[in-house]
Amino acid sequence: MIVNFDLNAIGVFTGILAWSVIGFFAYQIYKKQMVKPKVWKILMAILVGLFSFSINWNMNETMFRIPILPLGVWILYFFCKGKAGRWQTYRTFAWLGFLMNFVFLFLTLVSIPIYHMIYSENEPSTYISTVENASIITIHPSAKNPTLKEEKLLKQLSSMSQEKIYSNQWYDDTYKNHELIDRKERFPYQLIGASPKWGSGLNTIIYIEDDGKGILISTPKKQLYFRSEESILERGE
Amino acid sequence: MKKKRLWALISLGVMVVLSSIFIYWFYFSKPSPFPTNEQLVKEINSTPSELTVAVIQKTLPVDDRHAVVPFISKEDDYGLSYWVWKNHKWRVANIDTNGGPRVWKINRKDPSTFYFVWNIHHGEQISTFYLYLIRDRGYHVTKGVENYNPRVQMEKNVSLHEKSYGVMKLPVEWEKIMNSFIKVESAKQPDLFFNHFFPEQTMTFGWLPGDKISGKEIVSKGSGISRGYSNGNLDIENIGVLNKENIELPLKK
């Protein structure tokens, strides 16, 4: 079983912050209110209140939920209206639940630039930070059997320059004038076991170019291509 | 009155203990030794496969609770039977008279539980074959964002010297490559519970005989009558025969 240890620290922190905000406001309301309902009932009212009709808006591969209709509040209203005074007791908590949707939205909007500040998208060191357990796996027969030079890779990381991906051209070059018999893969190696920067929660596939000087990084959202001055591989047989 | 209640309590306690022991014995206890060849033949012959076993070749353990038993049928077909320790009994879960290479996925989501199995007719002029893990080369440009996917073509040579059958765990390197794909593909889908990504959606297994003879000829040997049985619970993927034209840099053989 693959267990996902790749923790998104910013996401976890945002979540904790959001729930602390809920806790804080719920306590304020509780203090002010004359009728003191049971804690688990307050929790239920807030959770039901969170339920809303919302529009999902996808920007830069991140999903934003914009709450429109307070469905949960309505449901709770119909549930409570039978008994006098019950709605009064839970109303504020239900609305707090609905308003929390906006807090979540706000925190998401704020956390994204922070995430990008800490885990810069265009820095190779975001994707490759520790290489203690890293190794090279050959994924195509046109490759030699090289070994990875870890120190060299780490040293080159900061000076690598980002280059454009010519996907169409790379693809065509592979087939043009190359029969099956001498067809070479441009990226015949994969770097396995390198960890991304702590807390980034990133999953990547990292390909290495046949000259050992280029790395092509596939994230779930996009691809990035970096070139270095020297090869990070040692040629084998 | 008090005595009655005490007895009720005691018998309830005894019942709980007994049923826990039974549940443990039934579902979780260590598998018993594998059945003898006679028992295996009896069980295979009694399935609705209309198959009669002539020879049990060997018992190949896969892990604690799974085993493969290659056999030769009365009609001289080389086949495989798949055995699972379940509900406190070794049970045959799948039988196939076509012994071409397959992947038995004990857990479909976890490549570390994938096993290649085969039983290829020994009479042929085939002494070796190659297994492949392939993902096609590709590129796409979406809204100006370029993507290039290198070709994955990994190869493993298997010798049929002296034995027509075998079980082989997925090579560790293949497992690592597949896992890295699964991780990235799963992260593309926001909902992990309902959309689990399976590696076979982009990566395929294939095989190629190592000798002059083509794969299709080998598979069609034998009686030509395909017999089999499945209880439907196993995940066994049939591996397709590749053409030499599907392989890049085929010169090495």
mmCIF file of C-alpha atoms in Angstrom, chain A residues 108-208:
data_model
loop_
_atom_site.group_PDB
_atom_site.id
_atom_site.type_symbol
_atom_site.label_atom_id
_atom_site.label_comp_id
_atom_site.label_asym_id
_atom_site.label_seq_id
_atom_site.Cartn_x
_atom_site.Cartn_y
_atom_site.Cartn_z
ATOM 1 C CA THR A 108 -7.013 29.615 0.751
ATOM 2 C CA LEU A 109 -6.485 32.841 -1.182
ATOM 3 C CA VAL A 110 -3.916 34.054 1.343
ATOM 4 C CA SER A 111 -2.108 30.732 1.695
ATOM 5 C CA ILE A 112 -1.391 30.352 -2.019
ATOM 6 C CA PRO A 113 1.082 33.252 -2.335
ATOM 7 C CA ILE A 114 2.658 32.181 0.952
ATOM 8 C CA TYR A 115 3.048 28.635 -0.381
ATOM 9 C CA HIS A 116 4.670 29.946 -3.547
ATOM 10 C CA MET A 117 6.998 32.156 -1.522
ATOM 11 C CA ILE A 118 8.270 29.225 0.541
ATOM 12 C CA TYR A 119 8.130 26.601 -2.197
ATOM 13 C CA SER A 120 9.186 28.566 -5.215
ATOM 14 C CA GLU A 121 7.831 26.897 -8.312
ATOM 15 C CA ASN A 122 10.823 27.714 -10.484
ATOM 16 C CA GLU A 123 13.534 26.540 -8.103
ATOM 17 C CA PRO A 124 14.797 23.004 -8.673
ATOM 18 C CA SER A 125 15.578 22.774 -4.945
ATOM 19 C CA THR A 126 11.830 22.820 -4.253
ATOM 20 C CA TYR A 127 11.540 19.452 -5.987
ATOM 21 C CA ILE A 128 14.896 17.969 -5.046
ATOM 22 C CA SER A 129 16.064 18.781 -1.565
ATOM 23 C CA THR A 130 17.524 15.604 -0.106
ATOM 24 C CA VAL A 131 19.132 12.900 -2.209
ATOM 25 C CA GLU A 132 20.391 10.497 0.451
ATOM 26 C CA ASN A 133 18.135 7.706 -0.773
ATOM 27 C CA ALA A 134 18.128 8.776 -4.385
ATOM 28 C CA SER A 135 19.141 6.544 -7.263
ATOM 29 C CA ILE A 136 18.908 6.376 -11.019
ATOM 30 C CA ILE A 137 16.654 3.945 -12.794
ATOM 31 C CA THR A 138 17.108 3.349 -16.490
ATOM 32 C CA ILE A 139 13.739 3.449 -18.216
ATOM 33 C CA HIS A 140 14.803 3.027 -21.830
ATOM 34 C CA PRO A 141 17.273 0.669 -23.581
ATOM 35 C CA SER A 142 19.038 3.551 -25.344
ATOM 36 C CA ALA A 143 20.535 4.538 -21.982
ATOM 37 C CA LYS A 144 23.920 3.613 -20.636
ATOM 38 C CA ASN A 145 24.228 2.383 -17.090
ATOM 39 C CA PRO A 146 25.268 5.486 -15.235
ATOM 40 C CA THR A 147 25.485 6.154 -11.548
ATOM 41 C CA LEU A 148 24.198 9.244 -9.836
ATOM 42 C CA LYS A 149 26.667 11.738 -8.409
ATOM 43 C CA GLU A 150 24.666 13.022 -5.492
ATOM 44 C CA GLU A 151 27.050 15.786 -4.409
ATOM 45 C CA LYS A 152 27.238 17.047 -7.937
ATOM 46 C CA LEU A 153 23.466 17.105 -8.256
ATOM 47 C CA LEU A 154 23.073 19.045 -5.015
ATOM 48 C CA LYS A 155 25.840 21.475 -6.003
ATOM 49 C CA GLN A 156 24.323 22.125 -9.413
ATOM 50 C CA LEU A 157 20.781 22.634 -8.151
ATOM 51 C CA SER A 158 21.122 26.327 -7.325
ATOM 52 C CA SER A 159 22.814 27.190 -10.589
ATOM 53 C CA MET A 160 20.498 25.268 -12.877
ATOM 54 C CA SER A 161 18.634 27.420 -15.337
ATOM 55 C CA GLN A 162 15.058 26.920 -16.346
ATOM 56 C CA GLU A 163 14.575 26.252 -20.030
ATOM 57 C CA LYS A 164 11.632 25.995 -22.357
ATOM 58 C CA ILE A 165 10.089 22.599 -23.021
ATOM 59 C CA TYR A 166 9.953 21.829 -26.737
ATOM 60 C CA SER A 167 7.653 18.864 -26.379
ATOM 61 C CA ASN A 168 6.536 18.676 -29.968
ATOM 62 C CA GLN A 169 10.070 19.029 -31.326
ATOM 63 C CA TRP A 170 11.552 16.512 -28.895
ATOM 64 C CA TYR A 171 8.901 14.040 -29.897
ATOM 65 C CA ASP A 172 9.474 14.545 -33.616
ATOM 66 C CA ASP A 173 13.268 14.461 -33.291
ATOM 67 C CA THR A 174 13.003 11.020 -31.759
ATOM 68 C CA TYR A 175 11.263 9.612 -34.792
ATOM 69 C CA LYS A 176 12.813 11.658 -37.581
ATOM 70 C CA ASN A 177 15.514 9.660 -39.370
ATOM 71 C CA HIS A 178 15.483 7.116 -36.586
ATOM 72 C CA GLU A 179 14.317 3.607 -37.233
ATOM 73 C CA LEU A 180 13.353 1.362 -34.319
ATOM 74 C CA ILE A 181 16.877 0.046 -34.335
ATOM 75 C CA ASP A 182 18.566 3.246 -33.248
ATOM 76 C CA ARG A 183 15.776 5.186 -31.664
ATOM 77 C CA LYS A 184 16.985 7.106 -28.643
ATOM 78 C CA GLU A 185 14.903 8.404 -25.798
ATOM 79 C CA ARG A 186 15.750 11.987 -24.884
ATOM 80 C CA PHE A 187 15.087 11.304 -21.176
ATOM 81 C CA PRO A 188 16.056 7.673 -20.577
ATOM 82 C CA TYR A 189 16.531 7.898 -16.792
ATOM 83 C CA GLN A 190 14.331 8.524 -13.820
ATOM 84 C CA LEU A 191 15.544 9.900 -10.501
ATOM 85 C CA ILE A 192 13.915 7.890 -7.733
ATOM 86 C CA GLY A 193 13.913 8.506 -4.002
ATOM 87 C CA ALA A 194 14.806 12.214 -3.962
ATOM 88 C CA SER A 195 12.638 14.124 -1.499
ATOM 89 C CA PRO A 196 11.092 17.502 -2.225
ATOM 90 C CA LYS A 197 11.411 20.408 0.198
ATOM 91 C CA TRP A 198 9.910 19.536 3.582
ATOM 92 C CA GLY A 199 6.256 20.368 3.930
ATOM 93 C CA SER A 200 5.658 21.025 0.245
ATOM 94 C CA GLY A 201 3.447 17.956 -0.117
ATOM 95 C CA LEU A 202 4.701 17.645 -3.690
ATOM 96 C CA ASN A 203 4.681 14.450 -5.732
ATOM 97 C CA THR A 204 6.957 14.412 -8.727
ATOM 98 C CA ILE A 205 8.381 12.277 -11.464
ATOM 99 C CA ILE A 206 11.901 13.409 -12.300
ATOM 100 C CA TYR A 207 13.409 12.428 -15.640
ATOM 101 C CA ILE A 208 17.073 12.935 -16.502
#
